[in-house]
Amino acid sequence: MLYLDPEEHVILEVRKHWFVFFSQAFFYVFAAVAPLFLYAGISKLLPAMVPYVSSVGGLPLFLYCLWLLLVWISFFVQWTKYYLQVWYVTEKRIIDVDQKGLFNRTVSNLRFDKIQDITVEVRGFVSTLLNIGDIKVQTAAEDSGDFSMRMASQPDKVRSFIFSQHNTASEKFIPQKHVIDADEQIKTNATNKEKPEDI
Amino acid sequence: MNPPQTLTTLLQFNVELAPWMLWALFGLFLFGYGILSCILFYHWIVYGMKSKGILVAQFIFPLGSAFLIYMAFFTIRSF
């Protein structure tokens, strides 16, 4: 579950390019039809085996249905991983959801004021043609690593969007934050003066 | 009740198949399939954020599963 602040909305979802999912889905299509080719191959190469297999009624078809169910659910596990591995860009931050498996999920936040730079890298013929690239957001925070998404869709648009949000957030929040910090600092200093030192 | 049938391979390894064995296999498979389906639906509902792709999956997955389970059920009945 993703928890947003009361006045916070998701304004952009960044995912890997559909081609990444398509190339994975192709494997499942191959896995689904492979037994048919295998059966056809056995029929041609080892015709003596066919009567044995066909003598057991609907068994081959039954096993094929089970195989298709297995492929079907595996395909949707992949689908889920593809759709749940996402960057949500809100008015305040980037939320990076890293869905590595069904039981392996990491959620990290990056506020816009922590962003130092965004690098986009497009490599190869297919990536250039389909506008696929790696996006790397470098952060100012020492304790958190850089944010990155490989094979993202339309990386340049994402970068310019994040930069525009970064600018908007800077105009809105940073001056206000400084005032609060300064006030708090004055209060803290006053309190410290009144407090006796711990022995 | 159908009599057990024999599955013979090229290695002359004989296995007597009774319908109850296939029903047991089918039941066990459906049990695992049901658990995994529940996990998928949990992810879609809790983490899906009403994404379009997730909503499509919520619609297509049960339809395809129901069709394939019906096919498996139909073939096992004719065994």
Coordinates of C-alpha atoms in Angstrom, one line a residue:
Chain A
M1 CA 0.0 0.0 0.0
L2 CA 1.3 3.5 -0.9
Y3 CA 0.6 6.2 1.6
L4 CA 0.4 9.8 0.2
D5 CA 0.0 13.0 2.1
P6 CA -3.5 14.5 2.2
E7 CA -2.9 17.0 -0.6
E8 CA -0.5 14.8 -2.6
H9 CA -1.4 13.1 -5.9
V10 CA 0.4 10.8 -8.3
I11 CA 0.9 12.9 -11.5
L12 CA 3.2 10.6 -13.4
E13 CA 3.9 6.9 -13.5
V14 CA 7.2 5.8 -14.9
R15 CA 7.6 2.2 -16.0
K16 CA 9.9 0.1 -18.1
H17 CA 9.2 0.3 -21.8
W18 CA 6.5 -2.1 -23.1
F19 CA 9.1 -3.7 -25.3
V20 CA 10.8 -5.2 -22.1
F21 CA 7.5 -6.8 -21.2
F22 CA 6.8 -7.9 -24.8
S23 CA 10.2 -9.7 -25.0
Q24 CA 9.4 -11.5 -21.8
A25 CA 5.9 -12.3 -22.9
F26 CA 7.3 -13.8 -26.1
F27 CA 8.9 -16.5 -24.0
Y28 CA 5.6 -17.5 -22.5
V29 CA 4.0 -17.7 -26.0
F30 CA 6.8 -20.0 -27.0
A31 CA 6.3 -22.1 -23.9
A32 CA 2.6 -22.4 -24.6
V33 CA 3.0 -23.7 -28.2
A34 CA 6.2 -25.7 -27.6
P35 CA 4.4 -28.9 -26.6
L36 CA 2.4 -28.8 -29.8
F37 CA 5.6 -28.7 -31.9
L38 CA 7.1 -31.4 -29.7
Y39 CA 4.0 -33.6 -30.3
A40 CA 4.2 -32.9 -34.0
G41 CA 8.0 -33.7 -34.0
I42 CA 7.4 -37.0 -32.1
S43 CA 4.7 -37.9 -34.5
K44 CA 7.1 -37.5 -37.4
L45 CA 10.3 -38.8 -35.9
L46 CA 8.9 -41.5 -33.7
P47 CA 5.6 -42.6 -35.2
A48 CA 5.7 -45.8 -33.2
M49 CA 5.0 -43.9 -30.0
V50 CA 1.9 -42.1 -31.2
P51 CA -0.5 -45.0 -30.8
Y52 CA 0.7 -45.5 -27.2
V53 CA 0.1 -41.9 -26.3
S54 CA -3.3 -41.7 -28.0
S55 CA -4.4 -45.0 -26.3
V56 CA -4.9 -43.2 -23.0
G57 CA -7.8 -41.1 -24.0
G58 CA -7.7 -37.4 -23.2
L59 CA -4.5 -37.6 -21.1
P60 CA -2.2 -35.6 -23.4
L61 CA -4.9 -32.9 -23.8
F62 CA -5.4 -32.9 -20.0
L63 CA -1.7 -32.5 -19.3
Y64 CA -1.5 -29.8 -22.0
C65 CA -4.3 -27.9 -20.3
L66 CA -2.4 -28.0 -17.0
W67 CA 0.7 -26.8 -18.8
L68 CA -1.2 -23.9 -20.3
L69 CA -2.6 -23.0 -16.9
L70 CA 1.0 -23.0 -15.5
V71 CA 2.1 -20.8 -18.4
W72 CA -0.9 -18.5 -18.0
I73 CA -0.3 -17.8 -14.3
S74 CA 3.4 -17.4 -14.8
F75 CA 2.7 -14.8 -17.5
F76 CA 0.5 -12.9 -15.0
V77 CA 3.2 -13.1 -12.3
Q78 CA 5.5 -11.4 -14.9
W79 CA 2.7 -8.9 -15.8
T80 CA 2.3 -8.1 -12.1
K81 CA 6.1 -7.6 -11.6
Y82 CA 6.1 -5.3 -14.7
Y83 CA 3.2 -3.1 -13.5
L84 CA 4.2 -2.9 -9.9
Q85 CA 7.8 -1.9 -10.6
V86 CA 7.2 1.7 -11.0
W87 CA 8.2 5.3 -10.1
Y88 CA 5.3 7.4 -8.9
V89 CA 6.0 11.1 -9.3
T90 CA 3.9 13.3 -7.0
E91 CA 4.0 17.1 -6.4
K92 CA 6.5 16.5 -3.6
R93 CA 8.6 13.5 -4.3
I94 CA 9.5 10.4 -6.4
I95 CA 8.3 7.1 -4.9
D96 CA 10.4 4.2 -6.2
V97 CA 8.6 0.9 -5.9
D98 CA 11.0 -2.0 -6.7
Q99 CA 9.0 -5.2 -7.1
K100 CA 11.7 -7.9 -7.5
G101 CA 9.4 -10.8 -6.9
L102 CA 6.0 -11.5 -5.4
F103 CA 7.4 -11.5 -1.9
N104 CA 10.2 -9.0 -2.4
R105 CA 9.2 -5.4 -2.6
T106 CA 11.1 -2.2 -1.7
V107 CA 9.6 1.3 -1.5
S108 CA 11.9 4.3 -1.4
N109 CA 11.1 8.0 -1.4
L110 CA 13.1 10.9 -2.9
R111 CA 12.1 14.5 -2.2
F112 CA 12.7 16.9 -5.0
D113 CA 15.0 19.1 -2.9
K114 CA 17.4 16.1 -2.6
I115 CA 17.8 15.8 -6.4
Q116 CA 21.1 16.9 -7.7
D117 CA 21.1 15.7 -11.3
I118 CA 19.3 13.3 -13.6
T119 CA 21.2 11.3 -16.2
V120 CA 19.6 9.6 -19.1
E121 CA 21.4 7.0 -21.1
V122 CA 20.1 5.6 -24.4
R123 CA 22.3 2.8 -25.8
G124 CA 21.9 0.7 -28.9
F125 CA 19.8 0.7 -32.1
V126 CA 16.6 -0.7 -30.7
S127 CA 16.7 1.6 -27.6
T128 CA 17.2 4.7 -29.9
L129 CA 14.4 3.5 -32.2
L130 CA 11.9 2.9 -29.5
N131 CA 13.0 5.6 -27.2
I132 CA 14.1 3.4 -24.3
G133 CA 16.7 4.5 -21.8
D134 CA 18.2 4.3 -18.3
I135 CA 17.3 7.1 -16.0
K136 CA 19.6 7.8 -13.0
V137 CA 18.6 10.4 -10.4
Q138 CA 21.6 11.5 -8.3
T139 CA 20.8 12.5 -4.8
A140 CA 22.3 14.8 -2.3
A141 CA 21.5 12.5 0.6
E142 CA 24.5 10.6 1.9
D143 CA 22.5 7.8 3.4
S144 CA 20.6 6.8 0.3
G145 CA 21.9 5.6 -3.0
D146 CA 21.0 7.0 -6.4
F147 CA 17.6 6.2 -7.9
S148 CA 17.7 4.4 -11.2
M149 CA 15.4 2.8 -13.6
R150 CA 16.6 0.7 -16.5
M151 CA 14.9 0.5 -19.9
A152 CA 12.4 3.2 -19.0
S153 CA 10.0 4.5 -21.6
Q154 CA 10.6 8.1 -22.9
P155 CA 13.5 8.9 -20.6
D156 CA 14.0 12.4 -21.8
K157 CA 10.4 13.4 -21.2
V158 CA 10.6 11.9 -17.7
R159 CA 13.7 13.8 -17.0
S160 CA 12.3 17.1 -18.1
F161 CA 9.1 16.4 -16.2
I162 CA 11.0 15.7 -13.0
F163 CA 13.0 18.8 -13.4
S164 CA 9.9 20.9 -13.9
Q165 CA 8.4 19.4 -10.8
H166 CA 11.7 20.0 -9.0
N167 CA 11.6 23.6 -9.9
T168 CA 8.0 24.0 -8.9
A169 CA 8.6 22.3 -5.6
S170 CA 11.6 24.5 -4.9
E171 CA 9.5 27.6 -5.4
K172 CA 6.7 26.3 -3.2
F173 CA 8.4 24.5 -0.3
I174 CA 12.0 25.6 0.1
P175 CA 11.4 29.2 1.3
Q176 CA 8.7 28.0 3.7
K177 CA 11.0 25.3 5.0
H178 CA 13.8 27.8 5.7
V179 CA 11.4 30.0 7.7
I180 CA 10.3 27.1 9.8
D181 CA 13.8 25.9 10.3
A182 CA 14.9 29.4 11.4
D183 CA 12.0 29.7 13.8
E184 CA 12.7 26.3 15.2
Q185 CA 16.4 27.2 15.5
I186 CA 15.6 30.3 17.5
K187 CA 13.3 28.4 19.8
T188 CA 15.8 25.6 20.3
N189 CA 18.5 28.1 21.1
A190 CA 16.3 29.8 23.7
T191 CA 15.3 26.5 25.2
N192 CA 18.9 25.4 25.4
K193 CA 19.9 28.6 27.3
E194 CA 17.1 28.0 29.8
K195 CA 17.9 24.4 30.3
P196 CA 20.5 23.5 32.9
E197 CA 23.2 21.2 31.6
D198 CA 23.0 17.6 32.4
I199 CA 25.6 16.4 34.8
Chain B
M1 CA -16.0 -46.4 -13.2
N2 CA -13.6 -46.7 -16.1
P3 CA -11.0 -49.5 -15.9
P4 CA -7.3 -48.4 -15.4
Q5 CA -5.5 -47.8 -18.6
T6 CA -1.9 -48.4 -19.4
L7 CA 0.6 -45.8 -20.5
T8 CA 3.5 -47.4 -22.3
T9 CA 6.6 -45.5 -23.3
L10 CA 9.4 -46.5 -25.6
L11 CA 11.3 -47.7 -22.6
Q12 CA 8.5 -50.2 -21.9
F13 CA 7.9 -48.6 -18.6
N14 CA 4.3 -49.4 -17.7
V15 CA 2.2 -47.1 -15.5
E16 CA -1.4 -48.0 -14.6
L17 CA -3.5 -44.9 -14.7
A18 CA -6.8 -44.8 -12.8
P19 CA -9.1 -41.9 -13.2
W20 CA -8.8 -41.1 -9.5
M21 CA -5.1 -40.4 -10.0
L22 CA -5.8 -37.8 -12.6
W23 CA -8.5 -36.3 -10.4
A24 CA -6.1 -36.2 -7.5
L25 CA -3.4 -34.5 -9.7
F26 CA -6.0 -32.1 -10.9
G27 CA -7.2 -31.3 -7.4
L28 CA -3.6 -30.7 -6.2
F29 CA -2.9 -28.5 -9.1
L30 CA -6.0 -26.5 -8.6
F31 CA -5.1 -26.0 -4.9
G32 CA -1.7 -24.6 -5.8
Y33 CA -3.2 -22.5 -8.6
G34 CA -5.8 -21.1 -6.2
I35 CA -3.2 -20.0 -3.7
L36 CA -1.1 -18.3 -6.4
S37 CA -4.2 -16.6 -7.8
C38 CA -5.1 -15.3 -4.4
I39 CA -1.5 -13.9 -4.0
L40 CA -1.8 -12.2 -7.4
F41 CA -5.2 -10.7 -6.6
Y42 CA -3.8 -9.5 -3.2
H43 CA -1.0 -7.7 -5.0
W44 CA -3.4 -6.2 -7.6
I45 CA -5.8 -4.9 -5.0
V46 CA -3.3 -3.7 -2.4
Y47 CA -0.5 -2.4 -4.6
G48 CA -2.2 -1.9 -8.0
M49 CA -3.1 1.8 -7.4
K50 CA -5.9 1.2 -9.9
S51 CA -3.4 1.2 -12.7
K52 CA -5.0 0.4 -16.1
G53 CA -2.7 -2.6 -16.8
I54 CA -3.6 -4.1 -13.4
L55 CA -7.4 -3.6 -14.0
V56 CA -7.0 -5.3 -17.4
A57 CA -5.2 -8.2 -15.7
Q58 CA -8.0 -8.5 -13.1
F59 CA -10.4 -8.9 -16.0
I60 CA -8.5 -11.2 -18.3
F61 CA -6.8 -13.6 -15.8
P62 CA -10.0 -15.1 -14.3
L63 CA -11.5 -15.5 -17.8
G64 CA -8.5 -17.4 -19.2
S65 CA -8.2 -19.4 -16.1
A66 CA -11.8 -20.4 -16.1
F67 CA -11.7 -21.5 -19.7
L68 CA -8.5 -23.6 -19.2
I69 CA -9.8 -25.2 -16.0
Y70 CA -13.1 -26.0 -17.8
M71 CA -11.1 -27.6 -20.7
A72 CA -9.0 -29.6 -18.2
F73 CA -12.2 -30.7 -16.4
F74 CA -13.8 -31.7 -19.7
T75 CA -10.8 -33.8 -20.9
I76 CA -10.4 -35.5 -17.6
R77 CA -14.1 -36.5 -17.6
S78 CA -13.7 -38.2 -21.0
F79 CA -10.7 -40.2 -19.7

